[in-house]
Short mmCIF file of C-alpha atoms and ligand atoms in Angstrom, two decimals:
data_model
loop_
_atom_site.label_atom_id
_atom_site.label_comp_id
_atom_site.label_asym_id
_atom_site.label_seq_id
_atom_site.Cartn_x
_atom_site.Cartn_y
_atom_site.Cartn_z
CA MET A 1 -32.24 39.37 28.61
CA LYS A 2 -34.18 37.05 30.90
CA ILE A 3 -37.40 35.61 29.82
CA LEU A 4 -40.28 33.83 31.61
CA VAL A 5 -42.12 31.08 29.63
CA THR A 6 -45.26 30.06 31.25
CA GLY A 7 -46.64 26.66 30.27
CA ILE A 8 -43.04 25.28 29.31
CA ALA A 9 -44.28 21.58 29.48
CA GLY A 10 -47.02 22.43 27.05
CA PHE A 11 -46.89 22.35 23.27
CA VAL A 12 -46.21 25.87 22.25
CA GLY A 13 -44.38 26.64 25.52
CA PHE A 14 -42.01 23.88 24.91
CA TYR A 15 -41.04 25.12 21.46
CA THR A 16 -40.82 28.71 22.64
CA ALA A 17 -38.42 27.84 25.44
CA LYS A 18 -36.27 25.82 22.95
CA LYS A 19 -36.31 28.78 20.30
CA ALA A 20 -35.36 31.32 22.96
CA VAL A 21 -32.40 29.39 24.52
CA ASP A 22 -31.27 28.54 20.93
CA LEU A 23 -31.17 32.40 20.38
CA GLY A 24 -29.07 32.77 23.52
CA TYR A 25 -31.55 34.09 26.06
CA GLU A 26 -31.78 33.06 29.58
CA VAL A 27 -35.10 31.29 30.21
CA VAL A 28 -37.02 30.19 33.17
CA GLY A 29 -39.97 28.07 32.51
CA ILE A 30 -42.95 27.23 34.69
CA ASP A 31 -45.77 24.81 34.66
CA ASN A 32 -48.09 22.78 37.06
CA LEU A 33 -47.92 19.63 34.90
CA ASN A 34 -51.68 19.01 35.33
CA ASN A 35 -53.44 15.94 34.07
CA TYR A 36 -55.63 17.61 31.37
CA TYR A 37 -53.85 15.23 29.07
CA GLN A 38 -51.08 12.71 29.31
CA VAL A 39 -48.59 13.85 31.97
CA SER A 40 -45.84 11.70 30.48
CA LEU A 41 -46.02 13.74 27.21
CA LYS A 42 -45.49 17.06 29.12
CA GLU A 43 -42.58 15.31 31.14
CA ASP A 44 -41.06 14.05 27.95
CA ARG A 45 -41.13 17.62 26.56
CA LEU A 46 -39.21 18.74 29.51
CA LYS A 47 -36.77 15.87 29.19
CA GLU A 48 -36.21 16.81 25.73
CA LEU A 49 -35.25 20.17 27.17
CA GLY A 50 -32.80 18.62 29.63
CA LEU A 51 -35.15 19.29 32.43
CA SER A 52 -36.89 17.04 35.05
CA SER A 53 -40.47 17.51 36.37
CA ASN A 54 -39.36 19.03 39.57
CA ASP A 55 -37.58 22.31 39.89
CA SER A 56 -34.42 21.80 37.94
CA ILE A 57 -31.73 23.36 36.00
CA SER A 58 -31.16 21.99 32.16
CA ASP A 59 -28.42 19.70 31.66
CA LYS A 60 -28.69 20.48 27.91
CA TYR A 61 -29.00 24.18 27.90
CA GLU A 62 -26.79 26.29 30.10
CA LYS A 63 -29.33 29.07 30.55
CA LEU A 64 -32.50 27.18 31.06
CA SER A 65 -34.34 26.31 34.34
CA PHE A 66 -37.77 24.88 35.46
CA ARG A 67 -40.01 25.73 38.37
CA LYS A 68 -43.20 23.81 39.12
CA ILE A 69 -45.45 26.47 40.04
CA ASN A 70 -49.28 26.83 39.60
CA LEU A 71 -50.31 30.15 38.14
CA SER A 72 -53.20 30.71 40.38
CA ASP A 73 -50.89 30.52 43.43
CA ASP A 74 -50.45 34.22 43.96
CA LEU A 75 -47.80 34.08 46.71
CA LYS A 76 -45.39 31.81 44.59
CA MET A 77 -46.02 33.84 41.46
CA ALA A 78 -45.17 37.05 43.23
CA GLN A 79 -42.21 35.64 44.73
CA LEU A 80 -41.15 34.08 41.35
CA PHE A 81 -41.28 37.45 39.62
CA SER A 82 -39.50 39.41 42.37
CA GLU A 83 -36.66 36.97 42.63
CA GLU A 84 -36.12 36.54 38.80
CA LYS A 85 -36.76 40.04 37.60
CA PHE A 86 -37.81 39.11 33.97
CA ASP A 87 -37.36 41.34 30.88
CA ILE A 88 -39.95 39.56 28.76
CA VAL A 89 -42.83 37.35 29.57
CA TYR A 90 -44.26 34.76 27.21
CA HIS A 91 -47.49 33.77 28.88
CA LEU A 92 -48.58 30.50 27.29
CA ALA A 93 -49.93 28.55 30.17
CA ALA A 94 -53.62 28.10 30.33
CA GLN A 95 -56.43 25.61 30.55
CA ALA A 96 -57.03 25.02 26.96
CA GLY A 97 -59.70 23.16 25.06
CA VAL A 98 -63.20 24.24 24.05
CA ARG A 99 -65.17 21.01 24.73
CA TYR A 100 -63.52 20.44 28.29
CA SER A 101 -64.68 23.88 29.30
CA ILE A 102 -68.38 22.68 28.92
CA GLU A 103 -67.72 20.10 31.66
CA ASN A 104 -65.07 21.92 33.74
CA PRO A 105 -65.84 25.55 33.85
CA HIS A 106 -63.97 26.37 37.16
CA THR A 107 -60.61 25.25 35.93
CA TYR A 108 -60.83 27.89 33.36
CA MET A 109 -61.50 30.76 35.80
CA LYS A 110 -58.61 29.67 38.09
CA SER A 111 -55.98 29.18 35.39
CA ASN A 112 -57.02 31.55 32.72
CA ALA A 113 -58.53 34.44 34.84
CA GLU A 114 -56.75 34.19 38.23
CA GLY A 115 -53.63 32.96 36.71
CA PHE A 116 -53.45 35.82 34.13
CA LEU A 117 -53.94 38.32 36.94
CA ASN A 118 -50.98 36.93 38.73
CA VAL A 119 -49.00 37.39 35.67
CA LEU A 120 -50.10 40.83 35.16
CA GLU A 121 -49.29 41.74 38.80
CA GLY A 122 -45.85 40.26 38.47
CA CYS A 123 -45.29 42.46 35.42
CA ARG A 124 -46.69 45.39 37.14
CA HIS A 125 -44.44 45.21 40.24
CA ASN A 126 -41.21 44.22 38.37
CA ASN A 127 -40.76 46.25 35.42
CA VAL A 128 -41.30 43.70 32.76
CA LYS A 129 -40.56 45.24 29.48
CA HIS A 130 -43.04 43.24 27.38
CA LEU A 131 -45.73 40.79 27.98
CA ILE A 132 -46.53 38.63 25.12
CA TYR A 133 -49.52 36.35 25.85
CA ALA A 134 -51.59 33.53 24.00
CA SER A 135 -55.09 34.51 23.08
CA SER A 136 -57.16 32.53 20.58
CA SER A 137 -59.08 32.58 17.47
CA SER A 138 -62.02 31.32 19.51
CA VAL A 139 -62.64 34.95 20.63
CA TYR A 140 -63.99 35.52 16.94
CA GLY A 141 -67.12 33.21 18.01
CA VAL A 142 -69.19 32.55 15.07
CA ASN A 143 -67.98 35.49 13.03
CA LYS A 144 -69.32 35.18 9.56
CA SER A 145 -66.88 37.96 7.87
CA VAL A 146 -63.79 36.23 6.67
CA PRO A 147 -60.94 36.17 6.98
CA PHE A 148 -61.05 37.35 10.56
CA LYS A 149 -59.43 40.58 11.25
CA THR A 150 -58.24 42.02 14.52
CA THR A 151 -60.59 44.80 13.77
CA ASP A 152 -63.74 42.63 13.78
CA PRO A 153 -66.03 42.74 16.84
CA VAL A 154 -65.33 39.95 19.29
CA ASP A 155 -68.02 40.47 21.84
CA HIS A 156 -69.87 37.21 21.42
CA PRO A 157 -67.82 34.23 22.56
CA VAL A 158 -69.45 30.94 22.28
CA SER A 159 -67.56 28.92 24.96
CA LEU A 160 -66.31 29.73 28.49
CA TYR A 161 -62.75 29.14 27.14
CA ALA A 162 -63.13 31.85 24.61
CA ALA A 163 -64.67 34.24 27.14
CA THR A 164 -61.52 33.73 29.43
CA LYS A 165 -59.41 34.35 26.37
CA ARG A 166 -61.19 37.58 25.49
CA ALA A 167 -61.15 38.66 29.28
CA ASN A 168 -57.30 38.05 29.08
CA GLU A 169 -57.26 40.75 26.28
CA LEU A 170 -59.38 43.18 28.31
CA MET A 171 -57.40 42.62 31.48
CA ALA A 172 -54.13 43.25 29.48
CA HIS A 173 -55.63 46.48 28.19
CA THR A 174 -56.39 47.64 31.74
CA TYR A 175 -52.81 46.99 32.90
CA SER A 176 -51.25 48.67 29.73
CA HIS A 177 -53.45 51.71 30.42
CA LEU A 178 -52.98 51.80 34.20
CA TYR A 179 -49.31 50.94 34.65
CA GLY A 180 -47.95 51.42 31.11
CA ILE A 181 -47.06 47.70 30.76
CA PRO A 182 -46.56 47.02 27.05
CA THR A 183 -48.76 43.95 26.11
CA THR A 184 -49.08 41.99 22.86
CA GLY A 185 -51.82 39.60 22.60
CA LEU A 186 -51.56 36.72 19.89
CA ARG A 187 -54.72 34.86 18.67
CA TYR A 188 -53.43 31.54 17.68
CA PHE A 189 -55.36 29.51 15.09
CA THR A 190 -55.22 25.70 15.52
CA VAL A 191 -51.57 25.08 16.24
CA TYR A 192 -50.21 21.67 15.14
CA GLY A 193 -46.93 19.92 14.60
CA PRO A 194 -44.65 17.25 16.34
CA TRP A 195 -45.07 17.04 20.20
CA GLY A 196 -48.72 18.32 19.63
CA ARG A 197 -51.67 18.14 21.89
CA PRO A 198 -53.55 14.88 22.30
CA ASP A 199 -56.82 16.48 22.61
CA MET A 200 -56.62 18.16 19.11
CA ALA A 201 -57.87 16.82 15.73
CA PRO A 202 -54.40 16.19 14.21
CA PHE A 203 -53.26 14.09 17.20
CA LEU A 204 -56.81 12.35 17.66
CA PHE A 205 -57.36 11.47 14.01
CA THR A 206 -53.82 10.14 13.46
CA ASP A 207 -53.95 8.20 16.79
CA ALA A 208 -57.33 6.70 15.86
CA VAL A 209 -56.26 5.78 12.18
CA MET A 210 -52.96 4.27 13.29
CA ASN A 211 -54.81 2.13 15.81
CA ASP A 212 -57.74 1.18 13.41
CA LYS A 213 -60.20 3.05 15.55
CA PRO A 214 -63.18 5.19 14.09
CA ILE A 215 -62.85 8.98 14.04
CA LYS A 216 -65.61 11.35 14.84
CA VAL A 217 -66.27 13.98 12.18
CA PHE A 218 -68.05 16.92 13.60
CA ASN A 219 -70.69 18.83 11.83
CA ASN A 220 -70.73 16.00 9.26
CA GLY A 221 -67.24 17.40 7.85
CA GLU A 222 -68.66 20.95 7.20
CA MET A 223 -65.80 22.48 9.09
CA GLN A 224 -62.92 24.54 8.03
CA ARG A 225 -59.77 25.23 10.27
CA ASP A 226 -56.75 27.52 9.55
CA PHE A 227 -54.10 25.04 10.67
CA THR A 228 -50.95 26.66 11.59
CA TYR A 229 -47.63 24.91 11.97
CA VAL A 230 -46.01 25.42 15.40
CA GLU A 231 -42.59 26.44 14.29
CA ASP A 232 -44.22 29.24 12.20
CA ILE A 233 -45.97 30.42 15.33
CA VAL A 234 -42.80 30.31 17.30
CA GLU A 235 -40.85 32.28 14.62
CA ALA A 236 -43.43 35.06 14.31
CA GLN A 237 -43.72 35.10 18.27
CA MET A 238 -39.88 35.48 18.57
CA ARG A 239 -39.70 38.26 16.09
CA LEU A 240 -42.12 40.24 18.35
CA ILE A 241 -39.84 40.39 21.35
CA ASP A 242 -38.42 43.80 20.44
CA LYS A 243 -41.51 45.06 18.71
CA ILE A 244 -42.74 46.69 21.97
CA PRO A 245 -45.91 48.49 21.76
CA GLU A 246 -45.97 52.06 22.32
CA SER A 247 -48.68 54.39 23.74
CA GLY A 248 -50.60 56.64 21.42
CA GLY A 249 -52.23 54.09 19.05
CA GLU A 250 -55.66 54.30 17.45
CA THR A 251 -58.04 54.36 20.40
CA SER A 252 -61.30 53.36 18.51
CA ALA A 253 -59.97 50.18 17.09
CA PRO A 254 -60.21 46.96 19.13
CA ASN A 255 -56.49 45.82 18.35
CA THR A 256 -54.79 49.10 19.21
CA SER A 257 -55.12 51.64 21.86
CA HIS A 258 -53.93 54.90 23.40
CA ALA A 259 -52.14 52.49 25.83
CA PRO A 260 -49.17 50.31 24.83
CA TYR A 261 -51.37 47.46 23.80
CA ARG A 262 -51.65 45.57 20.54
CA ILE A 263 -53.42 42.36 19.35
CA TYR A 264 -52.50 40.19 16.38
CA ASN A 265 -53.70 37.05 14.77
CA ILE A 266 -51.13 34.27 14.05
CA GLY A 267 -52.70 31.85 11.51
CA ASN A 268 -51.80 30.30 8.24
CA SER A 269 -54.47 32.37 6.56
CA SER A 270 -55.15 29.36 4.41
CA PRO A 271 -58.31 27.49 5.95
CA VAL A 272 -58.63 23.78 5.16
CA ASN A 273 -61.75 21.70 4.88
CA LEU A 274 -62.03 18.88 7.53
CA MET A 275 -62.33 16.23 4.78
CA GLU A 276 -59.19 17.32 2.99
CA PHE A 277 -57.39 17.42 6.32
CA ILE A 278 -58.49 13.86 6.88
CA GLU A 279 -57.20 12.85 3.55
CA THR A 280 -53.87 14.36 4.20
CA ILE A 281 -53.65 12.11 7.31
CA GLU A 282 -54.64 9.20 5.32
CA LYS A 283 -52.04 9.94 2.92
CA HIS A 284 -49.19 10.20 5.43
CA THR A 285 -50.30 7.22 7.70
CA GLY A 286 -51.06 5.10 4.48
CA LYS A 287 -54.30 4.08 6.23
CA THR A 288 -58.01 4.81 5.40
CA ALA A 289 -60.01 6.35 8.27
CA GLU A 290 -63.42 4.92 9.33
CA LYS A 291 -65.36 8.18 9.71
CA VAL A 292 -68.34 8.61 11.97
CA MET A 293 -70.43 11.49 11.03
CA GLN A 294 -71.47 13.64 14.19
CA PRO A 295 -73.46 16.92 14.68
CA MET A 296 -71.76 20.10 15.64
CA GLN A 297 -70.56 20.22 19.17
CA PRO A 298 -71.57 22.85 21.73
CA GLY A 299 -69.03 25.67 21.88
CA ASP A 300 -67.49 24.86 18.57
CA VAL A 301 -67.20 27.07 15.61
CA PRO A 302 -67.72 26.18 11.78
CA ARG A 303 -64.81 28.05 10.50
CA THR A 304 -61.62 29.87 11.34
CA TYR A 305 -59.43 31.88 8.86
CA ALA A 306 -56.93 34.44 10.09
CA ASP A 307 -55.96 37.71 8.38
CA VAL A 308 -52.44 38.26 9.22
CA GLU A 309 -51.57 41.31 7.19
CA ASP A 310 -50.79 43.62 10.27
CA LEU A 311 -48.50 41.02 11.75
CA PHE A 312 -46.71 40.47 8.27
CA GLU A 313 -46.15 44.17 8.17
CA LEU A 314 -44.72 44.23 11.68
CA VAL A 315 -42.31 41.28 11.70
CA ASP A 316 -41.83 40.49 7.85
CA PHE A 317 -42.83 36.88 8.40
CA ARG A 318 -46.15 35.11 7.83
CA PRO A 319 -46.87 31.51 8.69
CA ALA A 320 -46.90 29.36 5.52
CA THR A 321 -45.95 25.72 6.11
CA SER A 322 -48.28 23.70 3.86
CA LEU A 323 -50.47 21.31 5.69
CA ASP A 324 -49.11 18.40 3.63
CA GLU A 325 -45.59 19.17 5.14
CA GLY A 326 -46.76 19.87 8.49
CA ILE A 327 -48.86 16.51 8.73
CA LYS A 328 -45.91 14.61 7.36
CA ASN A 329 -43.74 15.97 10.11
CA PHE A 330 -46.42 15.36 12.79
CA VAL A 331 -47.08 11.79 11.58
CA ASP A 332 -43.25 10.76 11.40
CA TRP A 333 -43.01 12.28 15.05
CA TYR A 334 -46.04 10.32 16.16
CA LYS A 335 -44.71 7.02 14.71
CA THR A 336 -41.33 7.41 16.41
CA TYR A 337 -42.55 8.71 19.67
CA TYR A 338 -45.22 5.90 19.95
CA LYS A 339 -43.02 3.20 18.30
CA LYS A 340 -45.55 2.47 15.57
N1 NAD B 401 -52.80 24.80 20.44
C1 NAD B 401 -53.66 25.59 19.85
O1 NAD B 401 -54.16 25.30 18.75
C2 NAD B 401 -54.02 26.87 20.37
C3 NAD B 401 -55.08 27.73 19.63
C4 NAD B 401 -55.41 28.89 20.37
C5 NAD B 401 -54.69 29.32 21.50
N2 NAD B 401 -53.94 28.43 22.23
C6 NAD B 401 -53.35 29.04 23.54
O2 NAD B 401 -51.93 28.87 23.42
C7 NAD B 401 -51.47 28.58 24.59
C8 NAD B 401 -50.56 27.40 24.54
O3 NAD B 401 -51.41 26.20 24.16
P1 NAD B 401 -50.81 24.73 24.00
O4 NAD B 401 -51.47 24.19 22.89
O5 NAD B 401 -49.40 24.68 24.19
O6 NAD B 401 -51.56 24.15 25.29
P2 NAD B 401 -50.96 22.94 26.39
O7 NAD B 401 -52.09 22.55 27.08
O8 NAD B 401 -50.07 22.03 25.54
O9 NAD B 401 -49.96 23.91 27.16
C9 NAD B 401 -50.34 24.63 28.26
C10 NAD B 401 -49.49 24.22 29.57
O10 NAD B 401 -49.96 25.30 30.54
C11 NAD B 401 -49.90 24.40 31.77
N3 NAD B 401 -50.94 25.05 32.61
C12 NAD B 401 -52.23 25.03 32.47
N4 NAD B 401 -52.81 25.59 33.72
C13 NAD B 401 -51.77 25.89 34.35
C14 NAD B 401 -51.71 26.49 35.79
N5 NAD B 401 -52.76 26.89 36.44
N6 NAD B 401 -50.44 26.77 36.29
C15 NAD B 401 -49.30 26.30 35.64
N7 NAD B 401 -49.33 25.72 34.48
C16 NAD B 401 -50.46 25.44 33.87
C17 NAD B 401 -50.42 23.05 31.36
O11 NAD B 401 -49.94 21.91 32.18
C18 NAD B 401 -49.49 22.81 30.08
O12 NAD B 401 -48.37 22.29 30.09
C19 NAD B 401 -52.55 28.42 25.60
O13 NAD B 401 -52.81 29.68 26.03
C20 NAD B 401 -53.72 28.08 24.65
O14 NAD B 401 -55.01 28.52 25.22
C21 NAD B 401 -53.47 27.32 21.62
#
């Protein structure tokens, strides 16, 4: 089985590729190594996989290779798919980040909308057996009904990032219907862990606390996030590989269809208050954070909380790493990586 992992130099893509080669699959990873955050961190993730930042074959894993490709380059994407003939696609590359989408809307359309279309076209013309792609809890907008269920309405995104992720789900449905491509969309809930993203709270707060800098606490701390440990995400994701959606599902529900199309939440299902989260970072860094209270940011949502029952039923696994254990692992990694 040959697998494409898009966004292999990214946080979740890196773990996904590693897990897939560990399980014996042949993996090709692509990424454009853009500078949304430190390129050196992306290069180091590739190095950890035995890859260089140009087209390369891993010197650590026999069946792993990397190609530097931009998702929105339709010719190169078409060529990649027709040369490699993938069985499974994990599409994890995207322009992530809610706050950045306020300042840089065009990047989101190029990478997340056009880029996703190129992935769908590649699947359409090359008989891909299962497309598994990253959506996001942000599609729920300011949904007040908790926990968030995949049957809840998701028609009111509050950032362009969320709108592109919801658009991906709709585009996937169209291709599942028109061409019978089995697609599974996964709505991730705040993923964290070692090698995590420098633009996200676990990293930003740890980095500030370790360097004796103040941290910005949005919405005066009145926030809850369903922090989900990266290895839990990857475990659930891998178990989905042969859970190929079939036609003939319930048509009136948003998460299933007459087409081979399914949507699942992947979250810890155990939301944490922002202040408790900060205390956990303080505990593991051994330092006290200087907190600067700030108002709610445009595009942000006060709370995320995943219902994961349908996923659990399907793959017999639910993310469950505690915040305490996960943050400890993250802080240990941070101290080693940044030599603190
Ligand atoms: N981390 C989270 O908490 C979270 C939450 C919800 C959804 N997601 C989604 O999960 C996926 C993985 O997120 P992540 O945290 O690993 O993000 P990440 O930014 O670390 O990884 C994304 C990777 O995609 C690459 N990329 C971006 N645009 C590209 C393009 N046009 N062509 C080629 N490569 C491109 C980037 O260089 C990066 O290495 C994304 O789709 C993201 O939107 C993540």
